[in-house]
Short mmCIF file of C-alpha atoms in Angstrom, two decimals:
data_model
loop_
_atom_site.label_atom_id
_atom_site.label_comp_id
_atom_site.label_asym_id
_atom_site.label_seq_id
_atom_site.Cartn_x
_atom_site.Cartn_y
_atom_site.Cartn_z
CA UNK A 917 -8.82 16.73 -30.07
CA UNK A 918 -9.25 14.26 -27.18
CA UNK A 919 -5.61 13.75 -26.60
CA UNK A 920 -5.59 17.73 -26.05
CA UNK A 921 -8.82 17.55 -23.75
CA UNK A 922 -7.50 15.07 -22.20
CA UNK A 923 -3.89 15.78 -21.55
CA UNK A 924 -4.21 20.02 -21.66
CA UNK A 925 -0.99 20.55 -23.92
CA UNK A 926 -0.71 20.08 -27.49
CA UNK A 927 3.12 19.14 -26.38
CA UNK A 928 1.68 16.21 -24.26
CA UNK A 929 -0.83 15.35 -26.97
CA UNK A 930 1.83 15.17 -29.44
CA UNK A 931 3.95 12.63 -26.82
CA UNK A 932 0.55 10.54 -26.49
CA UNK A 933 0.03 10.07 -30.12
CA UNK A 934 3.81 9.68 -31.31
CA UNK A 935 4.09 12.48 -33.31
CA UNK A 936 6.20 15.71 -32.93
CA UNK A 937 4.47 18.95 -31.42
CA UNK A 938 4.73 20.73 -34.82
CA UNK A 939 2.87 17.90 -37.09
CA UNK A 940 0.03 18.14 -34.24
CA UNK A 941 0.16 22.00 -34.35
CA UNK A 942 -0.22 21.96 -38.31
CA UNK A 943 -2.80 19.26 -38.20
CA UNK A 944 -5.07 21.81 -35.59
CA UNK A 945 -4.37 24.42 -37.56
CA UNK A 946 -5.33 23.15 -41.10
CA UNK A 947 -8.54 21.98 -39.12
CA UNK A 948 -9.06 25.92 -37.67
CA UNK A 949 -8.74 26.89 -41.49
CA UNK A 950 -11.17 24.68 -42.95
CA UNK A 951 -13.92 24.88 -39.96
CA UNK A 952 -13.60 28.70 -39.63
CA UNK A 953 -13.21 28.97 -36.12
CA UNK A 954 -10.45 28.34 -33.38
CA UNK A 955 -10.53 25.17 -31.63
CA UNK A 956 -8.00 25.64 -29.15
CA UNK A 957 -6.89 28.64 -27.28
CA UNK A 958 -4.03 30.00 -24.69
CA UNK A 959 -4.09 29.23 -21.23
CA UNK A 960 -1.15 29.93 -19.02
CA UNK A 961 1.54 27.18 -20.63
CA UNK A 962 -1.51 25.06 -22.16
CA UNK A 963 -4.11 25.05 -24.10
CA UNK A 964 -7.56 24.17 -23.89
CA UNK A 965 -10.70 23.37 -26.06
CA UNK A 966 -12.86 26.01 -27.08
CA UNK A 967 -16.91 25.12 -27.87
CA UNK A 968 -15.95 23.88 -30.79
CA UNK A 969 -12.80 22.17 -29.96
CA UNK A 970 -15.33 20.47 -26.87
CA UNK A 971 -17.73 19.36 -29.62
CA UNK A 972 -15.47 17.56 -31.83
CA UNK A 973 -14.17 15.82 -28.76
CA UNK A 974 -16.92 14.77 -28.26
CA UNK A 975 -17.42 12.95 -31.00
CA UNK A 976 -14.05 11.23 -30.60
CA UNK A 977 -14.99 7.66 -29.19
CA UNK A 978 -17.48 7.09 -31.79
CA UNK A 979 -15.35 8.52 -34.67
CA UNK A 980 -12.26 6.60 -33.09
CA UNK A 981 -14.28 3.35 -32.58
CA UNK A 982 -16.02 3.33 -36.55
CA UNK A 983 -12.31 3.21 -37.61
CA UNK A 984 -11.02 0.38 -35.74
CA UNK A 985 -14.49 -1.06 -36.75
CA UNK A 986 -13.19 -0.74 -40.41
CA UNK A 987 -9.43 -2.07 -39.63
CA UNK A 988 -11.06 -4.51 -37.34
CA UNK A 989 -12.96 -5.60 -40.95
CA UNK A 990 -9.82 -5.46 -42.97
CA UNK A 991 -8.19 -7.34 -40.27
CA UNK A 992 -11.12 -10.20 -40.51
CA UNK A 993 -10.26 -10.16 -44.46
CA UNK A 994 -5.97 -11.42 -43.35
CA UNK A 995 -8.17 -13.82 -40.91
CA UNK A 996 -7.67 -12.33 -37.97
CA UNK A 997 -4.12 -12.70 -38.09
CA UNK A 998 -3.59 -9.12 -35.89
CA UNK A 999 -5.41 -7.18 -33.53
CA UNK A 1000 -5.61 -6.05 -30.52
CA UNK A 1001 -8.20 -6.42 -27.69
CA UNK A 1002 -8.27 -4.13 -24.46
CA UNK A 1003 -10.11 -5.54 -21.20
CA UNK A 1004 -11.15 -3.39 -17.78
CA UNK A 1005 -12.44 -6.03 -15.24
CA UNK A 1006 -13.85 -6.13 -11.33
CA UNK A 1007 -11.14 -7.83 -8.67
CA UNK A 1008 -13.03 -11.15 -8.58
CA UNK A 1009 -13.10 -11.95 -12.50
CA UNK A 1010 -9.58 -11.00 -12.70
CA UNK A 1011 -8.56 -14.57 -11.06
CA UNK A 1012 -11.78 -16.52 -13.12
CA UNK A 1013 -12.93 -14.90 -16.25
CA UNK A 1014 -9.82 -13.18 -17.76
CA UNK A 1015 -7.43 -16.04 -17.15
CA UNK A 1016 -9.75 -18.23 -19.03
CA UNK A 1017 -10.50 -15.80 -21.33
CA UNK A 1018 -7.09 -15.17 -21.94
CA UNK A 1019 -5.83 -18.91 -22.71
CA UNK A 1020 -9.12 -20.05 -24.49
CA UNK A 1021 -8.12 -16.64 -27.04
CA UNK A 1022 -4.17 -17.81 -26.88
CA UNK A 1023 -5.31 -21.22 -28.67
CA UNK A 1024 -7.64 -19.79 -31.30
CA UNK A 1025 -6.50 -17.07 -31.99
CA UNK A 1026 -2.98 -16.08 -30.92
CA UNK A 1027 -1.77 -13.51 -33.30
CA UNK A 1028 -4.36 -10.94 -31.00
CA UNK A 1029 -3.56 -9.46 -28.00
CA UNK A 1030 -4.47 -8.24 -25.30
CA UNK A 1031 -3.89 -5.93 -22.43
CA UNK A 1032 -5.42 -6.02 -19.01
CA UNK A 1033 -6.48 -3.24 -15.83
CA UNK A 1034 -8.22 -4.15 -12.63
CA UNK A 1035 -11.43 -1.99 -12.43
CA UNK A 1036 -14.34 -1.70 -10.68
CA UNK A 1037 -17.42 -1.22 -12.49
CA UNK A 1038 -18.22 2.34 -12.34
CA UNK A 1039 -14.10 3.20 -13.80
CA UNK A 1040 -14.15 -0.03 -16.12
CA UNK A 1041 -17.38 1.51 -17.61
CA UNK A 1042 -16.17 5.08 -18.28
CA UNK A 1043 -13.07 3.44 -19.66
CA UNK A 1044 -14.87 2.09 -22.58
CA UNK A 1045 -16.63 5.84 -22.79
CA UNK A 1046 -12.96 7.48 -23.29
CA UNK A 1047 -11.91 4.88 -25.64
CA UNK A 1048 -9.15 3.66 -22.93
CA UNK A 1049 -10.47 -0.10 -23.36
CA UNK A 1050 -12.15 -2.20 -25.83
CA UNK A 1051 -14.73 -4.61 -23.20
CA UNK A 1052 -15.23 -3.67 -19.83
CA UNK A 1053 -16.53 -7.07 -17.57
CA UNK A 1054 -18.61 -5.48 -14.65
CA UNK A 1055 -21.25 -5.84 -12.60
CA UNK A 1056 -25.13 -4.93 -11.46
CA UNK A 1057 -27.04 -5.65 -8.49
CA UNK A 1058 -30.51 -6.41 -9.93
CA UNK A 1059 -33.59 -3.88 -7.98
CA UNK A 1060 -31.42 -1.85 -6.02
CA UNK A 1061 -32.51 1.57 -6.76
CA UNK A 1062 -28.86 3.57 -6.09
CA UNK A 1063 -27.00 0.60 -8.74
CA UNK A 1064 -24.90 3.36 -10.73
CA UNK A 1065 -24.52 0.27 -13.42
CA UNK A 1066 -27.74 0.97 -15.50
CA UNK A 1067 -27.06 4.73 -15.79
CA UNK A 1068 -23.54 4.51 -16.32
CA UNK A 1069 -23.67 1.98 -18.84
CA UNK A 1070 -26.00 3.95 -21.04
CA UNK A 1071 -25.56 4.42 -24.69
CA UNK A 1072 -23.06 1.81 -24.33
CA UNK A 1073 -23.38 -1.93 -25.72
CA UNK A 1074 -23.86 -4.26 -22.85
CA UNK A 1075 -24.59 -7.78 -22.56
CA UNK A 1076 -25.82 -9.58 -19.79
CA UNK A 1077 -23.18 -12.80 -19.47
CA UNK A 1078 -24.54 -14.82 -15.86
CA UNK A 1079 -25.44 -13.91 -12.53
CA UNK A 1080 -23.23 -14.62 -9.78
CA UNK A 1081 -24.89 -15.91 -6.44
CA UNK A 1082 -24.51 -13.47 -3.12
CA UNK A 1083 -23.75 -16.16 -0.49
CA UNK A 1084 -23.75 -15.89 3.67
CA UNK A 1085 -20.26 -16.78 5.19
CA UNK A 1086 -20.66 -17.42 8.40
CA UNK A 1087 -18.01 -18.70 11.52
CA UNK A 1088 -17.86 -22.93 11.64
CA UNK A 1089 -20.56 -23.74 14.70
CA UNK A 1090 -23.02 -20.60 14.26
CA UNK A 1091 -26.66 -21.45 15.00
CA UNK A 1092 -27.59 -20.20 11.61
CA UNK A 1093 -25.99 -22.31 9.95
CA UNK A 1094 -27.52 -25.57 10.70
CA UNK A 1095 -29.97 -24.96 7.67
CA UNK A 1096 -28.92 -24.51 3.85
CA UNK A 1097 -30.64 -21.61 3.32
CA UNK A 1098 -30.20 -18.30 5.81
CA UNK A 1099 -32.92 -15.59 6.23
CA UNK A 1100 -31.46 -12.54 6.93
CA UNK A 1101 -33.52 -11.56 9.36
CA UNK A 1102 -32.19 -13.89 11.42
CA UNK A 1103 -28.76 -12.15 11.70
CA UNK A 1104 -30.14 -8.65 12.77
CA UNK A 1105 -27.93 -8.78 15.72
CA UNK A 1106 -24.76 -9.83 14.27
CA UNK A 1107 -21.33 -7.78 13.55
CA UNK A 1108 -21.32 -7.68 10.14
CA UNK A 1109 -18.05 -7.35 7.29
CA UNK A 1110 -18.49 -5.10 4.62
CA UNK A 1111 -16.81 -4.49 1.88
CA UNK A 1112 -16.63 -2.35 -1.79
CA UNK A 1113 -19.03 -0.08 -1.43
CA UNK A 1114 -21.70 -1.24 -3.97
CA UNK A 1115 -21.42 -4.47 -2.13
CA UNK A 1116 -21.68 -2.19 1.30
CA UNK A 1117 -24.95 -0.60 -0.32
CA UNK A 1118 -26.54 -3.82 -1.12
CA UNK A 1119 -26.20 -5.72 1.82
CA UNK A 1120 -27.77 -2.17 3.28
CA UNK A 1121 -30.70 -2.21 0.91
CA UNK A 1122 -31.11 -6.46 1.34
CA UNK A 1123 -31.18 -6.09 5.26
CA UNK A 1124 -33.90 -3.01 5.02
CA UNK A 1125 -36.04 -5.27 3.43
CA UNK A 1126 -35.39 -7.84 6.11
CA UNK A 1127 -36.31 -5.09 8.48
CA UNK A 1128 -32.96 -4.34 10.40
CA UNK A 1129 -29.82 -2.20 9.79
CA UNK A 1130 -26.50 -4.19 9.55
CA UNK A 1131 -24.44 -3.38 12.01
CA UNK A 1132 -21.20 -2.90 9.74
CA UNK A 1133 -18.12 -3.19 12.29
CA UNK A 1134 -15.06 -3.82 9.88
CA UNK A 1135 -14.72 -3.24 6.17
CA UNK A 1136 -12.30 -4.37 3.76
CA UNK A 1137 -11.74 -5.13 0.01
CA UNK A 1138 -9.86 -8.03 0.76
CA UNK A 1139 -11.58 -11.26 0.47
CA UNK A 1140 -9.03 -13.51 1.99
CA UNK A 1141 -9.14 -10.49 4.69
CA UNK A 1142 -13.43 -11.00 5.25
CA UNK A 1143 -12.71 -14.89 5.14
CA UNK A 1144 -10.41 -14.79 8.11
CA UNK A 1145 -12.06 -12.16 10.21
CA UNK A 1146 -15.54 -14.87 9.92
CA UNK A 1147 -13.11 -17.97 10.34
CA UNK A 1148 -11.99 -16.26 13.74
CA UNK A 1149 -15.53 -15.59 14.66
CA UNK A 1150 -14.85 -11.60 14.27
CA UNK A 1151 -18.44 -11.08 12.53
CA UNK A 1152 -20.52 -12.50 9.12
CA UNK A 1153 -20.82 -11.49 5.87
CA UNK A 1154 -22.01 -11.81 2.25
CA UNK A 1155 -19.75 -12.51 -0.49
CA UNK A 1156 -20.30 -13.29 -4.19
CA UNK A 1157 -19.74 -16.79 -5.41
CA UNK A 1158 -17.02 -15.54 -7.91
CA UNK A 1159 -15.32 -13.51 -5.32
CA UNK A 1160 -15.16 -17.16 -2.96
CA UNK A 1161 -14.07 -19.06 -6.18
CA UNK A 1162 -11.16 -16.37 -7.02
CA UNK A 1163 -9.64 -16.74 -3.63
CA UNK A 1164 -9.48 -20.52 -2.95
CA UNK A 1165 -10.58 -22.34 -5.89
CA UNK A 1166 -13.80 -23.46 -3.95
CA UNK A 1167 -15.89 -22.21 -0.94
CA UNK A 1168 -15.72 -25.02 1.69
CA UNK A 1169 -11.42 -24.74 1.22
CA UNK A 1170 -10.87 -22.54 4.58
CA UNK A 1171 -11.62 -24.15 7.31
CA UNK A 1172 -13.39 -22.42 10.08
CA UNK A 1173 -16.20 -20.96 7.41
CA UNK A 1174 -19.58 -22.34 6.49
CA UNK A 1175 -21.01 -20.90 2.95
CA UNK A 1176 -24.96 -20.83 2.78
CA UNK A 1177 -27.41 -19.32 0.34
CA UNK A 1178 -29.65 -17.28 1.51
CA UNK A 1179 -33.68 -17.56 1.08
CA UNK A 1180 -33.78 -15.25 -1.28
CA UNK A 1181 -31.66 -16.77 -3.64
CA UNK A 1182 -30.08 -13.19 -4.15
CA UNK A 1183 -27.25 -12.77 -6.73
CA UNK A 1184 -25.88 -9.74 -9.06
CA UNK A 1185 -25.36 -9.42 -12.85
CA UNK A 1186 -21.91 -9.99 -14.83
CA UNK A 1187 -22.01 -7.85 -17.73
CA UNK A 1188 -19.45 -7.23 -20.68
CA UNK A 1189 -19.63 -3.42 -22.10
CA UNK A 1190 -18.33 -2.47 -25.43
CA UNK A 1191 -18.93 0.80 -27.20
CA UNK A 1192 -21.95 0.70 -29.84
CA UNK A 1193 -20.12 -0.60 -33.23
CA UNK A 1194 -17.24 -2.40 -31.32
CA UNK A 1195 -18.87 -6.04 -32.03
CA UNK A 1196 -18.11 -4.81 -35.91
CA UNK A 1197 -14.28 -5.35 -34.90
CA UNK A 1198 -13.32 -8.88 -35.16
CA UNK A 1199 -10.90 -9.56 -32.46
CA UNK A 1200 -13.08 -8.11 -30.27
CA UNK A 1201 -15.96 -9.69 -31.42
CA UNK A 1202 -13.87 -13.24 -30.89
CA UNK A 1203 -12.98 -11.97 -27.61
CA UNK A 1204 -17.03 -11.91 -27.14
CA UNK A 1205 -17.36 -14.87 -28.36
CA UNK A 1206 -15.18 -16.72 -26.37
CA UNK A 1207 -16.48 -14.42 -23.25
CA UNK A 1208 -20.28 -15.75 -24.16
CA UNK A 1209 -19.02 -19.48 -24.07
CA UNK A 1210 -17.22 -19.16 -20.89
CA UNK A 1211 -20.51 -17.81 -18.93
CA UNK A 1212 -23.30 -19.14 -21.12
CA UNK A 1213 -24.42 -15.60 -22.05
CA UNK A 1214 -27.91 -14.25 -21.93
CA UNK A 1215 -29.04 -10.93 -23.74
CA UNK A 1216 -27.52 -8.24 -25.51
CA UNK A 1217 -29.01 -4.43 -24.37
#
């Protein structure tokens, strides 16, 4: 029923899920028979859910996830000598977290594997919703009031694995900084570099509180991109200590660019989100494991 939701054709569904169209049109049929009621009707050249069809559909993920739950189980029995684990991270754990992820679980345990997509939080999240991964690594900025993360996340499994600092990069020579710690206030009147925009919207809410606006000149994804633009004295910006590590392997190895805290300490949440029941599943509970160990994990929510 999702593959038919999803992909509007029982033709496509049938493609998706490796059987032929008939077997798929007997299976909805049989299903019709027993519940009484159509659950998929005529539209044009496809098809599409009726109420019914919509409510089973619903249901899929958590129908979908209790079963790999119980192969995950039988898998555990064999010790864990198949499975298969898929991960949705943000751009900056993609070149720390998943790498090491990736080789600690390829020397305990390397009959599982794995597949991997780049996503920011907000996709990486609904991922895991539509069954389309197994553990999505994201993100939350801790007190800002428009963070999607919370509401996004919810009546999914999440677990709360380290913060990552926010730090000030600043051009080689600026006045600020001469000290280790920046107030922001102090950089009302500077051209600033933004970039995704949940990191655009807290820098926003961080500089209200320091009682200016940011003047936001250039923006770009690209953290070798923000790096250069400060090292040529184009503007400042905040970055997240992952995001500095992920480029160069440490923060002081571009020179030109001074990395500072700032007063506030301020930093944002790394999360890993699984659907409720996944953790019954034992690659991906290894997978957790071995996620927990790498970032000295707090609390589970």
């Amino acid at each position: 029923m999702r593959a038919v939701s999803e992909l509007g054709s029982i033709t496509a569904a049938a493609t998706a899920l490796e059987y032929s169209q008939p077997a798929i049109s007997q299976v909805l049929k049989r299903l019709e028979q027993r519940l009484g009621m159509p659950v998929v009707e005529r539209v044009g050249r496809g098809v599409r859910l009726t109420e019914a069809g919509r409510v089973l559909a619903r249901h899929a993920v958590a129908v979908t996830t209790a079963l790999d739950a119980a192969a995950g189980e039988l898998a555990e029995l064999q010790g864990l000598r198949a499975g298969r684990v898929r991960i949705a991270a943000f751009p900056s754990a993609s070149a720390t977290l998943v790498p090491q992820l990736l080789a600690r679980m390829a020397a305990g345990h390397p009959e599982i594997g794995f597949t991997y997509l780049e996503a920011e939080p907000p996709e990486a999240v609904a991922a895991v919703r539509d069954d389309r991964v197994d553990l999505a690594i994201t993100f939350s900025y801790p007190g800002d009031r428009d963070d999607p993360h919370p509401g996004s996340a919810q009546g999914l499994r999440h677990v709360a694995l380290c913060t990552d600092e926010m730090l000030l990069v600043l051009p080689t020579g600026h006045p600020a900084a001469v000290a280790e710690q920046v107030d922001l206030a102090g950089l009302a009147d500077e051209n600033w570099i933004g970039g995704c925009p949940r990191c655009r919207g807290h820098l926003l809410q961080l500089c209200d509180q320091s009682g200016f606006v940011p003047r936001i000149s250039y923006e770009t994804d690209n953290v070798a991109a923000v790096l250069g633009l400060v090292s040529a004295g184009i503007g400042v910006a905040m970055l997240p200590r992952m995001a500095l590590g992920s480029a160069f392997g440490s923060a002081s190895a571009l020179a030109g660019v001074e990395i500072r805290s700032t007063g506030a300490r301020e930093h944002r949440t790394v999360h890993a989100v699984t659907a409720v029941g996944g953790e019954r599943m034992p690659a991906l509970a290894a997978a957790l494991a071995q996620l927990v160990a790498l970032t000295g994990c707090g609390s589970a929510g």
